[in-house]
Coordinates of N, CA and C and ligand atoms in Angstrom, one line a residue:
X64 N 3.0 149.1 -180.7 CA 2.5 149.4 -182.1 C 3.4 148.7 -183.1
X65 N 2.8 148.2 -184.1 CA 3.7 147.5 -185.1 C 4.3 148.4 -186.1
X66 N 3.7 149.6 -186.3 CA 4.3 150.5 -187.3 C 5.1 151.6 -186.7
X67 N 6.1 152.0 -187.4 CA 7.0 153.0 -186.8 C 6.4 154.4 -186.8
X68 N 5.6 154.7 -187.7 CA 5.0 156.1 -187.7 C 3.6 156.1 -188.2
X69 N 2.9 157.2 -188.0 CA 1.5 157.3 -188.3 C 0.6 156.9 -187.2
X70 N -0.6 157.5 -187.2 CA -1.5 157.2 -186.1 C -2.0 155.8 -186.1
X71 N -2.3 155.2 -184.9 CA -2.8 153.8 -184.8 C -4.2 153.8 -185.3
X72 N -4.5 152.7 -186.0 CA -5.9 152.5 -186.5 C -6.6 151.6 -185.6
X73 N -7.9 151.5 -185.8 CA -8.7 150.5 -185.0 C -8.2 149.1 -185.2
X74 N -7.8 148.8 -186.4 CA -7.3 147.4 -186.7 C -6.0 147.2 -185.9
X75 N -5.1 148.2 -185.9 CA -3.9 148.1 -185.1 C -4.3 147.7 -183.6
X76 N -5.2 148.5 -183.1 CA -5.6 148.3 -181.7 C -6.2 146.9 -181.5
X77 N -7.1 146.5 -182.4 CA -7.7 145.1 -182.2 C -6.6 144.1 -182.3
X78 N -5.6 144.3 -183.2 CA -4.5 143.3 -183.4 C -3.7 143.2 -182.2
X79 N -3.4 144.4 -181.6 CA -2.6 144.4 -180.4 C -3.3 143.7 -179.2
X80 N -4.6 144.0 -179.1 CA -5.3 143.3 -178.0 C -5.4 141.8 -178.2
X81 N -5.3 141.4 -179.4 CA -5.4 139.9 -179.7 C -4.2 139.2 -179.1
X82 N -3.2 139.9 -178.7 CA -2.0 139.2 -178.0 C -2.3 138.8 -176.6
X83 N -3.5 139.3 -176.1 CA -3.9 138.9 -174.7 C -4.8 137.8 -174.8
X84 N -4.4 136.6 -174.3 CA -5.3 135.4 -174.4 C -6.5 135.6 -173.4
X85 N -7.7 135.1 -173.8 CA -8.8 135.1 -172.9 C -9.5 133.8 -172.9
X86 N -10.3 133.5 -171.8 CA -11.2 132.4 -171.9 C -12.4 132.8 -172.7
X87 N -13.3 131.9 -172.9 CA -14.5 132.1 -173.7 C -15.7 131.7 -172.9
X88 N -16.7 132.6 -172.8 CA -17.9 132.2 -172.1 C -19.1 132.5 -173.1
X89 N -20.2 131.7 -172.9 CA -21.4 132.0 -173.6 C -22.4 132.6 -172.7
X90 N -22.9 133.8 -173.0 CA -23.9 134.4 -172.1 C -25.3 134.1 -172.8
X91 N -26.1 133.4 -172.0 CA -27.4 132.9 -172.5 C -28.6 133.3 -171.7
X92 N -29.7 133.3 -172.4 CA -31.0 133.6 -171.7 C -32.1 133.0 -172.5
X93 N -33.3 133.1 -171.9 CA -34.5 132.7 -172.7 C -35.3 134.0 -173.0
X94 N -35.6 134.2 -174.3 CA -36.4 135.3 -174.7 C -37.6 134.9 -175.6
X95 N -38.8 135.2 -175.2 CA -39.9 134.8 -176.0 C -39.9 133.3 -176.2
X96 N -39.6 132.6 -175.1 CA -39.6 131.1 -175.0 C -38.6 130.5 -175.9
X97 N -37.6 131.2 -176.4 CA -36.5 130.7 -177.2 C -35.1 131.0 -176.6
X98 N -34.2 130.1 -176.8 CA -32.8 130.4 -176.2 C -32.1 131.5 -177.1
X99 N -31.5 132.4 -176.4 CA -30.7 133.4 -177.1 C -29.3 133.5 -176.4
X100 N -28.3 133.9 -177.1 CA -27.0 134.0 -176.5 C -25.9 134.5 -177.4
X101 N -24.8 134.9 -176.8 CA -23.6 135.3 -177.6 C -22.4 134.9 -176.9
X102 N -21.3 135.0 -177.6 CA -20.0 134.6 -177.1 C -19.2 135.8 -176.5
X103 N -18.6 135.7 -175.4 CA -17.9 136.8 -174.8 C -16.5 136.4 -174.3
X104 N -15.5 137.2 -174.7 CA -14.2 137.0 -174.3 C -13.7 138.0 -173.2
X105 N -14.6 139.0 -173.0 CA -14.2 140.1 -172.0 C -14.6 139.8 -170.6
X106 N -15.1 138.6 -170.3 CA -15.6 138.2 -169.0 C -14.5 138.4 -167.9
X107 N -14.9 138.9 -166.8 CA -14.0 139.1 -165.7 C -14.7 139.0 -164.4
X108 N -14.0 138.7 -163.3 CA -14.6 138.7 -162.0 C -14.3 140.0 -161.3
X109 N -15.3 140.5 -160.6 CA -15.2 141.8 -160.0 C -15.2 141.8 -158.4
X110 N -16.1 141.1 -157.8 CA -16.3 141.2 -156.4 C -16.7 139.9 -155.8
X111 N -16.3 139.6 -154.6 CA -16.7 138.3 -153.9 C -17.9 138.6 -153.1
X112 N -18.0 139.8 -152.4 CA -19.1 140.1 -151.5 C -19.6 141.5 -151.9
X113 N -20.6 141.7 -152.6 CA -21.5 140.7 -153.2 C -20.7 140.1 -154.4
X114 N -21.2 138.9 -154.8 CA -20.5 138.2 -155.9 C -20.9 138.9 -157.3
X115 N -20.0 139.6 -157.8 CA -20.2 140.3 -159.1 C -19.2 139.9 -160.2
X116 N -19.7 139.8 -161.4 CA -18.9 139.5 -162.5 C -19.2 140.6 -163.6
X117 N -18.3 140.7 -164.6 CA -18.6 141.7 -165.6 C -18.1 141.3 -167.0
X118 N -18.5 142.0 -168.0 CA -18.1 141.8 -169.4 C -18.5 143.0 -170.2
X119 N -17.9 143.2 -171.4 CA -18.2 144.3 -172.3 C -19.1 143.7 -173.4
X120 N -20.1 144.5 -173.9 CA -21.0 144.1 -175.0 C -20.9 145.2 -176.0
X121 N -20.6 144.8 -177.3 CA -20.6 145.8 -178.4 C -22.0 146.4 -178.6
X122 N -22.1 147.7 -178.8 CA -23.4 148.3 -179.1 C -24.1 147.7 -180.3
X123 N -23.4 147.0 -181.2 CA -24.0 146.5 -182.4 C -24.7 145.1 -182.1
X124 N -24.5 144.5 -180.9 CA -25.0 143.2 -180.6 C -26.5 143.2 -180.8
X125 N -27.0 142.2 -181.5 CA -28.5 142.0 -181.7 C -29.0 141.1 -180.6
X126 N -28.2 140.3 -180.0 CA -28.6 139.3 -179.0 C -28.7 140.0 -177.6
X127 N -27.9 140.9 -177.3 CA -27.9 141.5 -176.0 C -29.2 142.1 -175.6
X128 N -29.8 142.9 -176.4 CA -31.1 143.5 -176.0 C -32.2 142.4 -175.7
X129 N -32.1 141.3 -176.3 CA -33.0 140.2 -176.0 C -32.6 139.5 -174.7
X130 N -31.3 139.4 -174.4 CA -30.9 138.8 -173.2 C -31.2 139.7 -172.0
X131 N -30.9 141.0 -172.2 CA -31.0 141.9 -171.0 C -32.5 142.2 -170.7
X132 N -33.4 141.9 -171.7 CA -34.8 142.2 -171.5 C -35.4 141.5 -170.3
X133 N -34.9 140.3 -170.1 CA -35.4 139.4 -168.9 C -34.6 139.7 -167.6
X134 N -33.5 140.5 -167.7 CA -32.7 140.8 -166.5 C -32.1 139.7 -165.8
X135 N -32.1 138.5 -166.4 CA -31.5 137.3 -165.8 C -30.8 136.5 -166.9
X136 N -29.6 136.0 -166.7 CA -28.9 135.3 -167.7 C -27.9 134.3 -167.1
X137 N -27.4 133.4 -167.9 CA -26.4 132.5 -167.4 C -25.1 132.7 -168.2
X138 N -24.0 132.6 -167.5 CA -22.6 132.6 -168.1 C -22.1 131.2 -168.1
X139 N -21.9 130.7 -169.3 CA -21.4 129.3 -169.5 C -19.9 129.4 -169.8
X140 N -19.1 128.7 -169.0 CA -17.6 128.7 -169.2 C -17.4 127.5 -170.2
X141 N -16.9 127.9 -171.4 CA -16.7 126.9 -172.4 C -15.4 126.1 -172.3
X142 N -15.5 124.8 -172.7 CA -14.4 123.9 -172.6 C -13.7 123.9 -174.0
X143 N -12.4 123.4 -174.0 CA -11.6 123.4 -175.2 C -12.3 122.7 -176.4
X144 N -13.1 121.7 -176.1 CA -13.8 120.9 -177.2 C -15.1 121.6 -177.6
X145 N -15.3 122.8 -177.2 CA -16.6 123.5 -177.5 C -16.4 124.7 -178.5
X146 N -15.3 124.6 -179.3 CA -15.1 125.7 -180.2 C -16.3 125.8 -181.2
X147 N -17.0 124.7 -181.5 CA -18.2 124.7 -182.3 C -19.3 125.5 -181.7
X148 N -19.4 125.5 -180.3 CA -20.4 126.3 -179.6 C -20.1 127.8 -179.8
X149 N -18.8 128.1 -179.6 CA -18.4 129.5 -179.8 C -18.7 130.0 -181.2
X150 N -18.3 129.2 -182.2 CA -18.6 129.6 -183.6 C -20.1 129.8 -183.8
X151 N -20.9 128.9 -183.3 CA -22.4 129.0 -183.5 C -22.9 130.3 -182.8
X152 N -22.5 130.6 -181.6 CA -23.0 131.7 -180.9 C -22.4 133.1 -181.2
X153 N -21.3 133.0 -182.0 CA -20.6 134.3 -182.4 C -21.3 134.8 -183.7
X154 N -22.0 133.9 -184.3 CA -22.7 134.3 -185.6 C -23.9 135.2 -185.2
X155 N -24.4 136.0 -186.2 CA -25.6 136.7 -186.0 C -26.7 136.0 -186.8
X156 N -27.7 135.7 -186.1 CA -28.8 135.0 -186.8 C -29.9 134.6 -185.9
X157 N -31.0 134.1 -186.5 CA -32.2 133.9 -185.7 C -32.2 132.6 -184.9
X158 N -31.5 131.6 -185.3 CA -31.6 130.4 -184.5 C -30.2 129.8 -184.2
X159 N -29.4 130.5 -183.4 CA -28.0 130.0 -183.2 C -27.9 128.7 -182.4
X160 N -29.0 128.3 -181.8 CA -29.0 127.1 -180.9 C -29.5 125.9 -181.7
X161 N -29.7 126.0 -183.0 CA -30.3 124.9 -183.8 C -29.5 123.6 -183.6
X162 N -28.1 123.7 -183.6 CA -27.3 122.5 -183.5 C -26.7 122.3 -182.1
X163 N -27.2 123.0 -181.1 CA -26.6 122.9 -179.8 C -27.6 122.2 -178.8
X164 N -27.0 121.4 -178.0 CA -27.9 120.7 -177.0 C -27.7 121.5 -175.6
X165 N -28.8 121.7 -174.9 CA -28.7 122.5 -173.7 C -29.9 122.1 -172.8
X166 N -29.7 122.4 -171.5 CA -30.8 122.3 -170.6 C -31.0 123.5 -169.8
X167 N -32.1 123.7 -169.1 CA -32.3 124.9 -168.3 C -31.6 124.9 -167.0
X168 N -31.0 126.0 -166.6 CA -30.5 126.1 -165.2 C -31.6 126.2 -164.2
X169 N -31.3 126.3 -163.0 CA -32.3 126.5 -161.9 C -33.1 127.8 -162.2
X170 N -32.4 128.8 -162.7 CA -33.1 130.1 -163.0 C -33.8 130.1 -164.3
X171 N -33.6 129.0 -165.1 CA -34.3 128.9 -166.4 C -33.5 129.3 -167.6
X172 N -32.2 129.7 -167.4 CA -31.4 130.1 -168.5 C -30.7 128.9 -169.2
X173 N -30.4 128.9 -170.5 CA -29.8 127.8 -171.1 C -28.4 127.5 -170.6
X174 N -28.1 126.2 -170.2 CA -26.8 125.7 -169.9 C -26.4 124.8 -171.0
X175 N -25.4 125.1 -171.8 CA -25.0 124.4 -172.9 C -24.2 123.1 -172.5
X176 N -24.7 122.0 -173.0 CA -24.1 120.7 -172.6 C -22.6 120.7 -172.9
X177 N -21.8 120.2 -172.0 CA -20.4 120.1 -172.2 C -19.6 121.3 -171.6
X178 N -20.4 122.3 -171.1 CA -19.7 123.5 -170.5 C -19.0 123.1 -169.2
X179 N -17.9 123.8 -168.8 CA -17.2 123.5 -167.6 C -17.9 123.9 -166.4
X180 N -18.7 125.0 -166.5 CA -19.3 125.6 -165.3 C -20.3 126.6 -165.8
X181 N -21.3 127.0 -164.9 CA -22.1 128.1 -165.3 C -22.4 128.9 -164.0
X182 N -22.8 130.2 -164.3 CA -23.1 131.1 -163.2 C -24.5 131.7 -163.6
X183 N -25.5 131.6 -162.8 CA -26.8 132.2 -163.0 C -26.7 133.6 -162.4
X184 N -27.0 134.6 -163.2 CA -26.8 136.0 -162.8 C -28.1 136.9 -163.0
X185 N -28.2 137.9 -162.2 CA -29.2 138.9 -162.4 C -28.4 140.1 -163.0
X186 N -29.1 140.9 -163.9 CA -28.4 142.1 -164.4 C -28.4 143.1 -163.3
X187 N -27.2 143.5 -162.9 CA -27.0 144.4 -161.8 C -26.8 145.8 -162.2
X188 N -26.0 146.0 -163.3 CA -25.8 147.4 -163.8 C -25.3 147.3 -165.2
X189 N -25.5 148.4 -165.9 CA -25.1 148.5 -167.3 C -24.6 150.0 -167.5
X190 N -23.3 150.1 -167.9 CA -22.7 151.5 -168.1 C -22.3 151.6 -169.5
X191 N -22.5 152.8 -170.1 CA -22.0 153.1 -171.4 C -20.5 153.3 -171.3
X192 N -19.8 152.6 -172.3 CA -18.3 152.7 -172.3 C -17.9 152.7 -173.8
X193 N -17.8 153.9 -174.4 CA -17.4 154.0 -175.8 C -18.4 153.3 -176.6
X194 N -17.9 152.4 -177.5 CA -18.9 151.7 -178.4 C -19.4 150.4 -177.8
X195 N -19.1 150.2 -176.5 CA -19.6 149.0 -175.8 C -20.4 149.4 -174.6
X196 N -21.1 148.5 -174.0 CA -21.7 148.6 -172.7 C -20.9 147.8 -171.7
X197 N -20.6 148.3 -170.6 CA -20.0 147.5 -169.5 C -21.1 146.9 -168.6
X198 N -21.2 145.6 -168.6 CA -22.3 144.9 -167.9 C -21.7 144.3 -166.6
X199 N -22.5 144.5 -165.6 CA -22.2 143.9 -164.3 C -23.3 143.0 -163.9
X200 N -23.0 141.7 -163.6 CA -23.9 140.7 -163.2 C -23.8 140.3 -161.7
X201 N -24.9 140.2 -161.0 CA -24.9 139.7 -159.7 C -25.1 138.2 -159.7
X202 N -24.2 137.4 -159.2 CA -24.2 136.0 -159.3 C -25.2 135.4 -158.3
X203 N -26.2 134.7 -158.7 CA -27.2 134.1 -157.8 C -26.8 132.6 -157.5
X204 N -26.2 131.9 -158.4 CA -25.9 130.5 -158.2 C -24.8 130.1 -159.2
X205 N -23.9 129.3 -158.7 CA -22.9 128.8 -159.7 C -22.7 127.3 -159.5
X206 N -22.3 126.7 -160.6 CA -22.2 125.2 -160.5 C -21.0 124.8 -161.4
X207 N -20.1 123.9 -160.9 CA -19.1 123.3 -161.6 C -19.6 122.0 -162.2
X208 N -19.4 121.8 -163.5 CA -20.0 120.7 -164.2 C -19.0 119.6 -164.7
X209 N -17.8 120.1 -165.0 CA -16.9 119.2 -165.7 C -15.5 119.6 -165.5
X210 N -14.6 118.6 -165.3 CA -13.2 118.9 -165.2 C -12.5 118.6 -166.5
X211 N -12.2 119.7 -167.2 CA -11.6 119.6 -168.6 C -10.9 120.9 -168.8
X212 N -10.1 120.9 -169.9 CA -9.4 122.1 -170.3 C -10.4 123.2 -170.8
X213 N -10.1 124.5 -170.5 CA -10.9 125.6 -171.0 C -10.6 125.9 -172.4
X214 N -11.6 126.5 -173.1 CA -11.4 127.1 -174.4 C -10.7 128.4 -174.3
X215 N -9.6 128.6 -175.1 CA -8.8 129.9 -175.0 C -8.9 130.5 -176.4
X216 N -9.0 131.9 -176.4 CA -9.0 132.6 -177.6 C -7.8 133.5 -177.6
X217 N -7.0 133.4 -178.7 CA -5.7 134.1 -178.7 C -5.3 134.4 -180.2
X218 N -5.0 135.6 -180.5 CA -4.7 136.0 -181.9 C -5.7 135.4 -182.9
X219 N -7.0 135.7 -182.7 CA -8.0 135.3 -183.6 C -8.3 133.8 -183.8
X220 N -7.7 133.0 -182.9 CA -7.9 131.6 -183.0 C -8.2 130.9 -181.7
X221 N -8.7 129.7 -181.8 CA -9.0 128.9 -180.6 C -7.8 128.0 -180.2
X222 N -7.6 127.9 -178.9 CA -6.5 127.2 -178.4 C -6.9 126.4 -177.1
X223 N -6.1 125.4 -176.8 CA -6.3 124.7 -175.5 C -5.0 124.8 -174.7
X224 N -5.1 124.8 -173.4 CA -3.9 124.8 -172.6 C -3.2 123.4 -172.7
X225 N -1.9 123.4 -172.8 CA -1.2 122.1 -172.9 C -1.2 121.3 -171.6
X226 N -1.4 122.0 -170.5 CA -1.6 121.2 -169.3 C -2.6 122.0 -168.4
X227 N -3.4 121.3 -167.8 CA -4.5 121.9 -167.0 C -4.4 121.4 -165.6
X228 N -4.3 122.2 -164.5 CA -4.3 121.7 -163.2 C -5.6 121.0 -162.8
X229 N -5.6 120.1 -161.9 CA -6.8 119.4 -161.4 C -7.7 120.5 -160.9
X230 N -9.0 120.4 -161.2 CA -9.9 121.4 -160.7 C -10.6 121.0 -159.4
X231 N -10.9 121.9 -158.6 CA -11.7 121.6 -157.4 C -13.1 121.9 -157.7
X232 N -14.0 120.9 -157.3 CA -15.4 121.1 -157.5 C -15.9 122.2 -156.7
X233 N -16.7 123.1 -157.2 CA -17.3 124.1 -156.3 C -18.7 124.5 -156.9
X234 N -19.6 124.5 -156.0 CA -21.0 124.8 -156.4 C -21.6 125.6 -155.2
X235 N -22.4 126.6 -155.5 CA -23.0 127.3 -154.4 C -24.2 128.2 -154.8
X236 N -24.9 128.5 -153.8 CA -26.0 129.4 -153.9 C -25.5 130.7 -153.3
X237 N -25.8 131.8 -154.0 CA -25.4 133.1 -153.4 C -26.7 133.8 -152.9
X238 N -26.8 133.9 -151.6 CA -28.0 134.4 -151.0 C -27.9 135.8 -150.7
X239 N -29.0 136.5 -150.6 CA -28.9 138.0 -150.2 C -28.4 138.1 -148.8
Ligands
FMN233 C1 -13.9 134.5 -179.0 C2 -14.9 135.6 -179.1 C3 -15.0 136.5 -178.1 C4 -16.0 137.5 -178.2 N1 -16.1 138.5 -177.2 C5 -17.0 139.4 -177.3 C6 -17.2 140.3 -176.2 O1 -16.5 140.3 -175.2 N2 -18.2 141.3 -176.3 C7 -19.0 141.3 -177.4 O2 -19.9 142.2 -177.5 N3 -18.9 140.5 -178.5 C8 -17.9 139.5 -178.4 N4 -17.8 138.6 -179.4 C9 -18.7 138.7 -180.6 C10 -20.1 138.1 -180.2 O3 -20.1 136.8 -179.7 C11 -21.1 138.1 -181.4 O4 -20.3 137.8 -182.5 C12 -21.8 139.4 -181.6 O5 -22.5 139.7 -180.5 C13 -22.8 139.2 -182.8 O6 -23.9 138.4 -182.5 P1 -25.3 139.0 -182.1 O7 -25.7 140.0 -183.1 O8 -26.2 137.9 -182.0 O9 -25.2 139.7 -180.8 C14 -16.8 137.6 -179.4 C15 -16.7 136.6 -180.4 C16 -15.7 135.7 -180.3 C17 -15.6 134.6 -181.4

């Protein structure tokens, strides 16, 4: 805690957590024939068998109810040169994809051009967790698209790694 006395505030807590660097993913889906999505820094891997991933969603999100309605979504791993994608999808508004180019994944969810990789997921579980939902996705398919540095979020800003190890291509179907 930065202050010597007094109870910690929500801002203190948020500031402290900002010292932990995260990657940045875009969670996308099609709703009513239109692309919808939001940016997520809380993405994490959970299980290999079955293949499960997770992330937290703020209860105030207007995009998540649209994404979860279809029970299938894609997780796009953003590259260092995609901070404009993160800014566009972190906004709240009707047409966040207006300036983004994308194509449909095998499952039909938006894959934003230039992403490092994507994972097509089914909505597996959703748990209440304070002012967030804890979302668990079952990965149906994953595809590596590009070898480049990832986008990193740290202390409220976007960063790139100064060196990135060579990546190994991996693509797969996750069958029942
Ligand atoms: C780098 C970054 C990471 C974020 N991580 C999360 C997150 O893990 N969970 C979340 O609910 N919102 C996160 N947000 C905020 C959402 O992307 C978005 O701003 C919010 O959902 C409002 O958009 P919406 O109303 O369309 O849902 C993050 C934003 C940024 C810029």
